[in-house]
Coordinates of C-alpha atoms in Angstrom, one line a residue:
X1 CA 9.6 -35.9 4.2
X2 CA 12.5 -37.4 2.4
X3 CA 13.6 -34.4 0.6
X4 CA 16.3 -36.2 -1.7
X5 CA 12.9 -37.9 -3.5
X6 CA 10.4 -35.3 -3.4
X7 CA 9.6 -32.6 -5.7
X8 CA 8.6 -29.1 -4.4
X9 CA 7.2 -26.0 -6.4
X10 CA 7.7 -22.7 -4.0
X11 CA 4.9 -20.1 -4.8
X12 CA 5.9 -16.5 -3.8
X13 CA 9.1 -15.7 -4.3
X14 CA 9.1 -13.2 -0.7
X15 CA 10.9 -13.3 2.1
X16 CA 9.8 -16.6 3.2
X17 CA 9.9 -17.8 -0.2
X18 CA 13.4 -17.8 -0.7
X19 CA 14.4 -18.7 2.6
X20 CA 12.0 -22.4 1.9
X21 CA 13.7 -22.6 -1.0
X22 CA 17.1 -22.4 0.0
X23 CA 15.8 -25.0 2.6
X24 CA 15.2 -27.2 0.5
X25 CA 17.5 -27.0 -1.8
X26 CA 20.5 -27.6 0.6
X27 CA 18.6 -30.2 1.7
X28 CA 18.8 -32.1 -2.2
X29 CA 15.1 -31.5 -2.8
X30 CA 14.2 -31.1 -6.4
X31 CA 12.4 -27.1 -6.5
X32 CA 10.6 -24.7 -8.9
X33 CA 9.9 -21.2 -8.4
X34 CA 6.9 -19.7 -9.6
X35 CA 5.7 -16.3 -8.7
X36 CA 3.0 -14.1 -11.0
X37 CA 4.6 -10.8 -9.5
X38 CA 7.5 -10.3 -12.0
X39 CA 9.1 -6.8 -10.2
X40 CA 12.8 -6.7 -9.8
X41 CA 13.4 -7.8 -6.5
X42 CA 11.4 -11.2 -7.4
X43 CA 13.8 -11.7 -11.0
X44 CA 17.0 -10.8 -8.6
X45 CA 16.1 -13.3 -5.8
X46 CA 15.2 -15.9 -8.3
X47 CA 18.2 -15.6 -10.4
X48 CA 20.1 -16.0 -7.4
X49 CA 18.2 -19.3 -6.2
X50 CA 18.6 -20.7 -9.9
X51 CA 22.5 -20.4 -9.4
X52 CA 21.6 -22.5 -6.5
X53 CA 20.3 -25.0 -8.6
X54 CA 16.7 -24.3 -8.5
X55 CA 13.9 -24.5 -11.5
X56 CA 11.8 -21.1 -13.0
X57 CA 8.3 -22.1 -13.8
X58 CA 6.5 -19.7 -16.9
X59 CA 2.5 -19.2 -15.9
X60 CA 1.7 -21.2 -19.0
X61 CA 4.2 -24.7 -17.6
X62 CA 2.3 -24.3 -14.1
X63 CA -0.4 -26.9 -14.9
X64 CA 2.0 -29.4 -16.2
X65 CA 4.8 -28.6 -13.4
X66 CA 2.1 -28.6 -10.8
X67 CA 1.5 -32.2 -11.8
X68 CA 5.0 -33.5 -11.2
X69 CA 5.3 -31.3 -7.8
X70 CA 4.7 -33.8 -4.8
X71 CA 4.3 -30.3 -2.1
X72 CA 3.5 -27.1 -3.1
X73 CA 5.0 -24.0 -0.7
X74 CA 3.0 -21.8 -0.5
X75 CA 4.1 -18.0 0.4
X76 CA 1.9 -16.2 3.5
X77 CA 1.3 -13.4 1.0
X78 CA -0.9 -16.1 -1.4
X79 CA -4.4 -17.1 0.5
X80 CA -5.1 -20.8 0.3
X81 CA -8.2 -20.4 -1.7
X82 CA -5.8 -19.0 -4.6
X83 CA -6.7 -21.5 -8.1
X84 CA -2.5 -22.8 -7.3
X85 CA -3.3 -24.6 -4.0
X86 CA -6.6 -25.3 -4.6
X87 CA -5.3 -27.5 -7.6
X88 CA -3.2 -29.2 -5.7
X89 CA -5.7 -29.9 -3.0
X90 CA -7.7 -31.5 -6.0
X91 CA -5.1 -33.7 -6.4
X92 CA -4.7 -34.9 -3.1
X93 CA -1.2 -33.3 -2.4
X94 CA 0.3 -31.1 0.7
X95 CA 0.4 -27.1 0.6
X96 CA 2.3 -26.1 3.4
X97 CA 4.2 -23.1 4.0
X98 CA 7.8 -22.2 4.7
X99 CA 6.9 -21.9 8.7
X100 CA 5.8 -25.5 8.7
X101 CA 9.1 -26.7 7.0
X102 CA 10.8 -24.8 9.9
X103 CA 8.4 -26.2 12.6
X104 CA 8.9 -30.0 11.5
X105 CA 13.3 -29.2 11.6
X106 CA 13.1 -27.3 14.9
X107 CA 14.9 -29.2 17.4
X108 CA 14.9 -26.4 20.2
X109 CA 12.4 -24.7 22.5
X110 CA 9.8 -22.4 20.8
X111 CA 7.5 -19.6 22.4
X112 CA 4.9 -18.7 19.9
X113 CA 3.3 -15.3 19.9
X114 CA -0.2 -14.6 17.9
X115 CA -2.8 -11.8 18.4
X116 CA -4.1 -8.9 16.2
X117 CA -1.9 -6.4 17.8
X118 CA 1.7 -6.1 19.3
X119 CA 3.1 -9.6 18.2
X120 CA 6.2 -7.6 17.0
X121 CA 6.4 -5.5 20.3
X122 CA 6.6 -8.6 22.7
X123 CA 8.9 -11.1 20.4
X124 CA 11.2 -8.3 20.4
X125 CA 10.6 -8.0 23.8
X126 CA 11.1 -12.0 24.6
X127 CA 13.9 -11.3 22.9
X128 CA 15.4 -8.8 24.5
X129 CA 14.9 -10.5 27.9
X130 CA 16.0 -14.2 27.0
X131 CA 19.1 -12.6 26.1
X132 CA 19.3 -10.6 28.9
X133 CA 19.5 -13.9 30.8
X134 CA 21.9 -15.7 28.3
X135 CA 20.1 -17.5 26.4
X136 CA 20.8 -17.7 22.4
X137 CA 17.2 -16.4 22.0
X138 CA 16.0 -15.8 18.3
X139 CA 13.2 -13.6 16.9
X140 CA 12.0 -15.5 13.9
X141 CA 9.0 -16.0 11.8
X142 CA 6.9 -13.2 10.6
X143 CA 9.3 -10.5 12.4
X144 CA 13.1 -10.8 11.5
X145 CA 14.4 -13.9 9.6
X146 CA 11.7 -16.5 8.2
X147 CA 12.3 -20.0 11.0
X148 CA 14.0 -21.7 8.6
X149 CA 16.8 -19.5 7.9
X150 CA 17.3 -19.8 11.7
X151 CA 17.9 -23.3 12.3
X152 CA 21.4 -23.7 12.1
X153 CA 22.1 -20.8 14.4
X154 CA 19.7 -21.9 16.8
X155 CA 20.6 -25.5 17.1
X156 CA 19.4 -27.6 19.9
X157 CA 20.1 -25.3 22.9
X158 CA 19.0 -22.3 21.2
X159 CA 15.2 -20.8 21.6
X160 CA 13.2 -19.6 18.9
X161 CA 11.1 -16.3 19.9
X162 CA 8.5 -16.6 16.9
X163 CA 5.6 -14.0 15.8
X164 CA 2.9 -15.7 13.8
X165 CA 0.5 -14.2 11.5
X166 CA -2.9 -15.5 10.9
X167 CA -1.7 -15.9 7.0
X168 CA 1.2 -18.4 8.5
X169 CA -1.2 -20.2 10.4
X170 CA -3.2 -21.4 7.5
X171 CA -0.8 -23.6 6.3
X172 CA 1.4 -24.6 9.8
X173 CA -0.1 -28.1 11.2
X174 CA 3.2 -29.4 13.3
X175 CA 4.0 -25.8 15.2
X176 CA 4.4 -27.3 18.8
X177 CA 5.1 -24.4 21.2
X178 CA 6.8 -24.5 24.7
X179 CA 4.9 -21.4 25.6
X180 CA 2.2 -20.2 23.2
X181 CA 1.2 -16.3 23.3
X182 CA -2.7 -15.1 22.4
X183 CA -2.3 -11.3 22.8
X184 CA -5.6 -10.1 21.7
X185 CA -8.4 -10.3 18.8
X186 CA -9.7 -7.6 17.0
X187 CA -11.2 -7.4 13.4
X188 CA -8.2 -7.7 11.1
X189 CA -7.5 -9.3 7.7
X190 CA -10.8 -9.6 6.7
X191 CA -10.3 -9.1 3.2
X192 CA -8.4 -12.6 3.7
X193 CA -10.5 -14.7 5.8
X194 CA -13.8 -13.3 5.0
X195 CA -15.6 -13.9 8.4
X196 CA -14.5 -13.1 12.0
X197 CA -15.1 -16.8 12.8
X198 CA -12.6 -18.2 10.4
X199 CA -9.9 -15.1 11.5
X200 CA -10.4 -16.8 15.1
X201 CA -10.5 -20.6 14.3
X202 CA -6.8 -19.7 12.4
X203 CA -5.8 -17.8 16.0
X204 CA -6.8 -21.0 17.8
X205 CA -4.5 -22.8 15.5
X206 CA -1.4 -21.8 17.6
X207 CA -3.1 -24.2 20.4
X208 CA -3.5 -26.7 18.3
X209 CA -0.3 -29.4 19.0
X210 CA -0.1 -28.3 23.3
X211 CA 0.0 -30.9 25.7
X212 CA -0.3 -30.7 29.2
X213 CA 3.8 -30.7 29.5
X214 CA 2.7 -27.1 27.8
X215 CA 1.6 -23.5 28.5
X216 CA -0.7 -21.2 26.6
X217 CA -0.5 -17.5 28.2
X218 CA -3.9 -16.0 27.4
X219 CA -5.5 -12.7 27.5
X220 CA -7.6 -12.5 30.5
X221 CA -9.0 -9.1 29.2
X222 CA -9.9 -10.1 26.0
X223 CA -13.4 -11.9 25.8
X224 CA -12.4 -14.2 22.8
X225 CA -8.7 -14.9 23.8
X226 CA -10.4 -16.1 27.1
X227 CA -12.6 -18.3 25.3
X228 CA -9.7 -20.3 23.8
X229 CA -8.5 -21.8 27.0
X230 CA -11.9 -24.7 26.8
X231 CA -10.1 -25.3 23.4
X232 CA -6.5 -26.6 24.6
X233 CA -4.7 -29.1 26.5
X234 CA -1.9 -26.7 27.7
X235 CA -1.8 -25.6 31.1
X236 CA -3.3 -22.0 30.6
X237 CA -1.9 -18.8 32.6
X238 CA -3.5 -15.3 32.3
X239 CA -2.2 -11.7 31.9
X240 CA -4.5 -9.0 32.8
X241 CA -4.7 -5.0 33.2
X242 CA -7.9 -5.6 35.2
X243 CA -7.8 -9.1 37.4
X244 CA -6.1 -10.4 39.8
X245 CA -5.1 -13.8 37.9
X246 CA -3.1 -16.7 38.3
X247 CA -0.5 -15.3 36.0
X248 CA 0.8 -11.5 35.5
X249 CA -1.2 -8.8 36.1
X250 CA -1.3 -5.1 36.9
X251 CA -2.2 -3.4 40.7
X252 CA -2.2 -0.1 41.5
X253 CA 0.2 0.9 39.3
X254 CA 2.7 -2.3 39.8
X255 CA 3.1 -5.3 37.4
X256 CA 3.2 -8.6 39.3
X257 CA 4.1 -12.3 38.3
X258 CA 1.8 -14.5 40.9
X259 CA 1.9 -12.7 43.8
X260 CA 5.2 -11.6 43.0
X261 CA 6.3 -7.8 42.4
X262 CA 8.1 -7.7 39.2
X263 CA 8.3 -4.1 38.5
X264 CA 6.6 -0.5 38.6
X265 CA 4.6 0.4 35.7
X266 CA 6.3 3.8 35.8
X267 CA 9.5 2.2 34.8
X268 CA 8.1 1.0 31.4
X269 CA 9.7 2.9 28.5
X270 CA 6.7 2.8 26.4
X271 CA 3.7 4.7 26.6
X272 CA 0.1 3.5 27.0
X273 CA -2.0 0.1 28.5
X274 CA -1.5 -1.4 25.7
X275 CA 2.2 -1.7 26.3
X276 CA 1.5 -2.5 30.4
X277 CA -0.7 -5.6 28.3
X278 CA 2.3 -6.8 26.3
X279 CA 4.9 -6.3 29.5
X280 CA 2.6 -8.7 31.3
X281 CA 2.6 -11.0 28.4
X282 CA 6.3 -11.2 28.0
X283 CA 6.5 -11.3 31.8
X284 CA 4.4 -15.0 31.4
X285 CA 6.3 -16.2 29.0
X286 CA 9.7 -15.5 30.4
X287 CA 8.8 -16.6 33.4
X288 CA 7.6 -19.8 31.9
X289 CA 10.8 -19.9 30.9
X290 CA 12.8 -19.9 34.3
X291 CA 14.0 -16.2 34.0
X292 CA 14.7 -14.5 37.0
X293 CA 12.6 -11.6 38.1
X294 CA 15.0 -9.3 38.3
X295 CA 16.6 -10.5 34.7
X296 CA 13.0 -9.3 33.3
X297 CA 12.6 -5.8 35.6
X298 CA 15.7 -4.9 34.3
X299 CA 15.4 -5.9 30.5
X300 CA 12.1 -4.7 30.1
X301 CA 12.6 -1.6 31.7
X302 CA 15.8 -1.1 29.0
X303 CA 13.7 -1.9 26.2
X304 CA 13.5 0.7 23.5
X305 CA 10.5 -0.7 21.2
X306 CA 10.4 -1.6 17.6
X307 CA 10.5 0.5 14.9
X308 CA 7.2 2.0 12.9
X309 CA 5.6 1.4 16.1
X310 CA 4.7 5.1 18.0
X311 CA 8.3 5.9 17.3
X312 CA 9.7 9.5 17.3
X313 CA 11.4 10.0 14.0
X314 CA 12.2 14.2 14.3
X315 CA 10.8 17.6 14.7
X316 CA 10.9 20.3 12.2
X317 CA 9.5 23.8 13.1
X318 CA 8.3 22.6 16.7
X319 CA 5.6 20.0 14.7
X320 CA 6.8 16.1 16.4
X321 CA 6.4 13.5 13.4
X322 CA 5.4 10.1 15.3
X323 CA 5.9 7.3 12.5
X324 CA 3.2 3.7 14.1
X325 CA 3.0 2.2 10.0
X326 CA 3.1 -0.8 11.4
X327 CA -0.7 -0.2 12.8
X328 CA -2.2 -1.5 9.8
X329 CA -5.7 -1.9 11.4
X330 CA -8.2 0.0 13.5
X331 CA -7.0 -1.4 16.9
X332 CA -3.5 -0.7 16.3
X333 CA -4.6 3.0 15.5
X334 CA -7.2 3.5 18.2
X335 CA -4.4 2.3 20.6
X336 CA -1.7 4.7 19.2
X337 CA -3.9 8.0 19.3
X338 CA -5.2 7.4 22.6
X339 CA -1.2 6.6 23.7
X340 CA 0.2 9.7 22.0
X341 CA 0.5 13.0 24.6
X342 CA -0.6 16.0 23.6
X343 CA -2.9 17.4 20.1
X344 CA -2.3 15.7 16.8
X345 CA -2.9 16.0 13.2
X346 CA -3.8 12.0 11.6
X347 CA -2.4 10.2 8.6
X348 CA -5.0 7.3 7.9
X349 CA -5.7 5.2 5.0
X350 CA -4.1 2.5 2.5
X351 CA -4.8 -0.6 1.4
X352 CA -8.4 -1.6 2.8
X353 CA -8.7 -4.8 4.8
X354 CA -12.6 -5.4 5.1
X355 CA -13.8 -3.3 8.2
X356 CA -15.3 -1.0 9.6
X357 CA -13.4 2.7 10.2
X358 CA -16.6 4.3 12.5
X359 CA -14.8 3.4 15.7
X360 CA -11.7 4.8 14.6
X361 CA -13.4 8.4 14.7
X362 CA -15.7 7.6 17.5
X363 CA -12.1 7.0 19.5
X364 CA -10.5 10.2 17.3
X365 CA -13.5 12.6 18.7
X366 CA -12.3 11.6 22.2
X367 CA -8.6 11.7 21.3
X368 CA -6.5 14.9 20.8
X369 CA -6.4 14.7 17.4
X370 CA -7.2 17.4 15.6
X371 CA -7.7 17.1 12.2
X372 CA -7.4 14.0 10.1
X373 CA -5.5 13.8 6.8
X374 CA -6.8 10.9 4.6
X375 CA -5.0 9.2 1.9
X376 CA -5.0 6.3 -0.4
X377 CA -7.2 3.8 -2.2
X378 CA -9.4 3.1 0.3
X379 CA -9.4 7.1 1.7
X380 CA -13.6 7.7 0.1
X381 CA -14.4 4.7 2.2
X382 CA -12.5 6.3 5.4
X383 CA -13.9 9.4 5.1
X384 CA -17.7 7.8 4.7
X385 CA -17.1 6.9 7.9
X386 CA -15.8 10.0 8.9
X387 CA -19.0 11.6 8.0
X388 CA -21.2 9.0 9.7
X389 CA -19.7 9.7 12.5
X390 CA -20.1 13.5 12.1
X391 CA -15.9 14.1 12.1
X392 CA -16.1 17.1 9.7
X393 CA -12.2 18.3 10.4
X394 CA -10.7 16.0 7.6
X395 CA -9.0 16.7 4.5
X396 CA -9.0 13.9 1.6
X397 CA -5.6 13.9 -0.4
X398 CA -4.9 10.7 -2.2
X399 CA -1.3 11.1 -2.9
X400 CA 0.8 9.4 0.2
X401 CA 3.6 12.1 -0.1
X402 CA 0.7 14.7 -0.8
X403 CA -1.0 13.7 2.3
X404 CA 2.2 13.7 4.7
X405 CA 2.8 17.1 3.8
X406 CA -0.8 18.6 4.1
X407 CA -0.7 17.2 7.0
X408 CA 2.6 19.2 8.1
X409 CA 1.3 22.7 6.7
X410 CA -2.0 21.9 8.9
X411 CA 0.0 21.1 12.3
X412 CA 0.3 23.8 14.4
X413 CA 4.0 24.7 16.5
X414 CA 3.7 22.0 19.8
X415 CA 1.7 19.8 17.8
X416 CA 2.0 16.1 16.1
X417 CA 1.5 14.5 13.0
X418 CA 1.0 11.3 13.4
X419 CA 1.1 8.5 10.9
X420 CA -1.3 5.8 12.4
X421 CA -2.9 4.5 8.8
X422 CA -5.2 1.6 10.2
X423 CA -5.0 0.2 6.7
X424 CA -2.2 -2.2 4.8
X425 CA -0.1 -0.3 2.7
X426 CA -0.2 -2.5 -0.4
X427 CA -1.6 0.0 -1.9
X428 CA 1.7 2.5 -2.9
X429 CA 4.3 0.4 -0.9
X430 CA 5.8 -3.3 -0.3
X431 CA 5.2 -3.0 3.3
X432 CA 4.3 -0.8 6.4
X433 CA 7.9 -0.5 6.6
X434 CA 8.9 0.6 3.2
X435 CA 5.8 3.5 3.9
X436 CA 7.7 4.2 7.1
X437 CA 11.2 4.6 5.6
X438 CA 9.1 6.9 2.8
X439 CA 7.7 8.9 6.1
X440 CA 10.8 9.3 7.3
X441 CA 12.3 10.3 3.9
X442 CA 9.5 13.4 3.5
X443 CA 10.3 14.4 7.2
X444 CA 14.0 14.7 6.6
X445 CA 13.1 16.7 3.3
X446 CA 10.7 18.8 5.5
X447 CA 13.7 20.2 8.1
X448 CA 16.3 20.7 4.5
X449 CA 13.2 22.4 3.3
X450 CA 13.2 24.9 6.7
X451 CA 17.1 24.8 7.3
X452 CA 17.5 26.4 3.3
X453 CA 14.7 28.5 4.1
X454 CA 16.3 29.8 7.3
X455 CA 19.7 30.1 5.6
X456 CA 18.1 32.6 2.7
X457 CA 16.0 34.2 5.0
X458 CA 19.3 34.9 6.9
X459 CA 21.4 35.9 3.7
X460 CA 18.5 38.4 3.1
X461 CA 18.8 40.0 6.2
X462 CA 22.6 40.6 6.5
X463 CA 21.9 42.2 2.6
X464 CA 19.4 44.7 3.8
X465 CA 21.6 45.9 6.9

């Protein structure tokens, strides 16, 4: 692209959004903004990227603009069959998105990390580790800063640590990995793609641009992750929980990088197999990587996890309040109820995705959960499959801030309430972590709530005597 020549109309003004426009416009590209969502964090970011000489496009210009636009940029949050870049499709021009801007600039190494579940978990992870080992390692892409807000502080001997999203990947055609990541695949984003077989041909996507000079680490355990290492000309290395591989895996209780003992499973800081499957994972890639052994033992086994992921957020009268938002789909909650010790009261429901919440009770009835507390625009659908599956201790409560605090008067002293929604939250909030912080918010109200309770009960007391 010769950006000085070309016109480009960014659609979405997000996270990502802003950072392709900035992009672009230090790079003398010609840009309009559109975006149909007109909230105040959109007018604020766009008033600030018109200062920086960019263009505002009304819904009624779009045709006409659209027209004069050589690219359209086209915001993960937009699906590609949207009537914008179908038009331009029509017309015979690109729609790309800002991750494919950032993969055609990228002049360093890249390790590449796709799955359903635990992206986040093991580019933080990578993270963690490359630095450990001194390397100016980045976590980028659909965690932490959009790629192309990075590229200046990465450079040529930096290393970009990048999670990408099945939304990215239907507009990224250049993204050339080092190491490329395939954690797992479970129904997800169905709403989206529509079919399971277009949620895994986008997966496969991530393979697309290996050579042989490259590696794909695969999920040995997973029966469609295996299947994608006929469809690649990387050299392919395996992480398992149940095989001895050529590549990580996990034996009698000990994680070990071919042949090689790496590290005791006991001396993981996070809680279930899930997370023994993304240390065995990060283990691959870092070793793909040159880092030592010992670099990884010890990094990994300092690792504190991300946040709205199974993390402890505070106690108020002996009740544990375990905030996992970010498990926006039944695999991510399945996994967090079966890694979470002792009995627990469930916050599920949200945005609804397109499948099936049956084996979510079929893994709750074997669970220590308790009772379920369902919420949100898809909570009649939830608890339909709460009935088929003859769960009868739920309580429906629309209301998000409703719900969390049902679920605390239900909770009994010793016991959790755990917010593990296996739905988006696009329902009430921005993101899983905006319904996190808003978790987090009711719990702190919660212990003011018992501390002024505690304080009258004690001014009460001293009165009487």
């Amino acid at each position: 692209m010769y950006f000085p020549e070309q016109t480009f109309l960014v659609a979405g003004i997000s996270r990502s959004g802003v950072a392709a426009a900035e992009y672009l416009l230090a790079k003398g590209a010609k840009v309009y903004l559109y975006d149909d969502v007109t909230d105040e964090a959109v007018r604020e970011a766009t008033e600030k990227l018109v200062v920086k000489g960019a263009r505002t496009v009304k819904k009624e210009e779009l045709a006409s603009r659209s027209e004069e636009c050589d690219v359209l940029v086209l915001s993960p949050g937009i699906p590609v069959d949207h009537p914008l870049p179908v038009s331009f499709k029509r017309m015979g021009k690109a729609v790309i998105g800002e991750a494919e801007l950032g993969a055609r600039a990228l002049r360093c190494p890249l390790v590449a990390v796709t799955g359903t579940n635990g992206k986040t978990t093991v580019v933080s992870l990578l993270e963690h580790i490359f630095r450990a080992a001194g390397k100016n390692a980045v976590a980028c892409g659909n965690i932490g800063k959009p790629l192309t807000a990075c590229l200046k502080e990465l450079g040529e001997d930096g290393l970009a640590v990048a999670e990408v999203s099945s939304f990215q990947l239907e507009t990224l055609t250049s993204l050339r990995p080092h190491v490329a990541v395939v954690l797992n695949i479970t129904e997800d984003h169905l709403n989206r793609h529509y079919t399971m077989e277009n949620y895994i041909f986008l997966k496969q996507r991530i393979l697309k641009n290996c050579a042989e000079s490259e590696y794909a680490a695969l999920n040995y355990d997973d029966p469609i992750v295996r299947t994608f290492a006929e469809k690649t000309h990387a050299k392919v290395v395996w992480f398992s929980l149940r095989e001895q591989v050529e590549g990580a895996y996990c034996r009698e209780g000990v994680l070990y990088w071919r042949g090689e003992r790496i590290m005791s499973a006991d001396d993981l800081p996070l809680d279930g197999g899930h997370n023994v499957a993304n240390a065995l994972a990060a283990i691959c890639a870092a070793k793909l990587m040159g880092v030592r052994s010992e670099t990884i033992a010890s990094a990994i086994a300092s690792f504190r996890g991300v946040k709205h992921r199974i993390s402890k957020i505070g106690e108020v009268n002996g009740v544990t309040f375990i905030d996992d938002s970010k498990a926006t789909n039944v695999d991510a909650a399945v996994k967090a109820i079966g890694s979470v010790k002792g009995e627990s009261v469930l916050l599920v429901g949200g945005k609804d995705k397109g499948y099936a919440y049956e084996p979510l009770f079929e893994a709750v009835k074997r669970s220590g959960v308790v009772h379920v507390v369902i919420y949100g625009e898809n909570a009649f659908r939830i608890l339909n499959a709460a009935v088929k599956t003859d769960f009868t201790k739920v309580t429906l409560c629309r209301p998000f801030d409703m719900a969390v605090r049902v679920a605390y008067m239900t909770a009994k002293r010793g016991q959790n309430v755990l917010l593990s929604p296996a739905s988006a939250s696009f329902d009430s909030f921005k993101s899983y972590e905006e319904r996190g912080e808003r978790f987090a918010e009711l719990v702190n109200a919660f212990a003011r709530e018992s501390e002024s309770g505690s304080a009258a009960e004690e001014s009460f007391a001293g009165a009487a005597e």
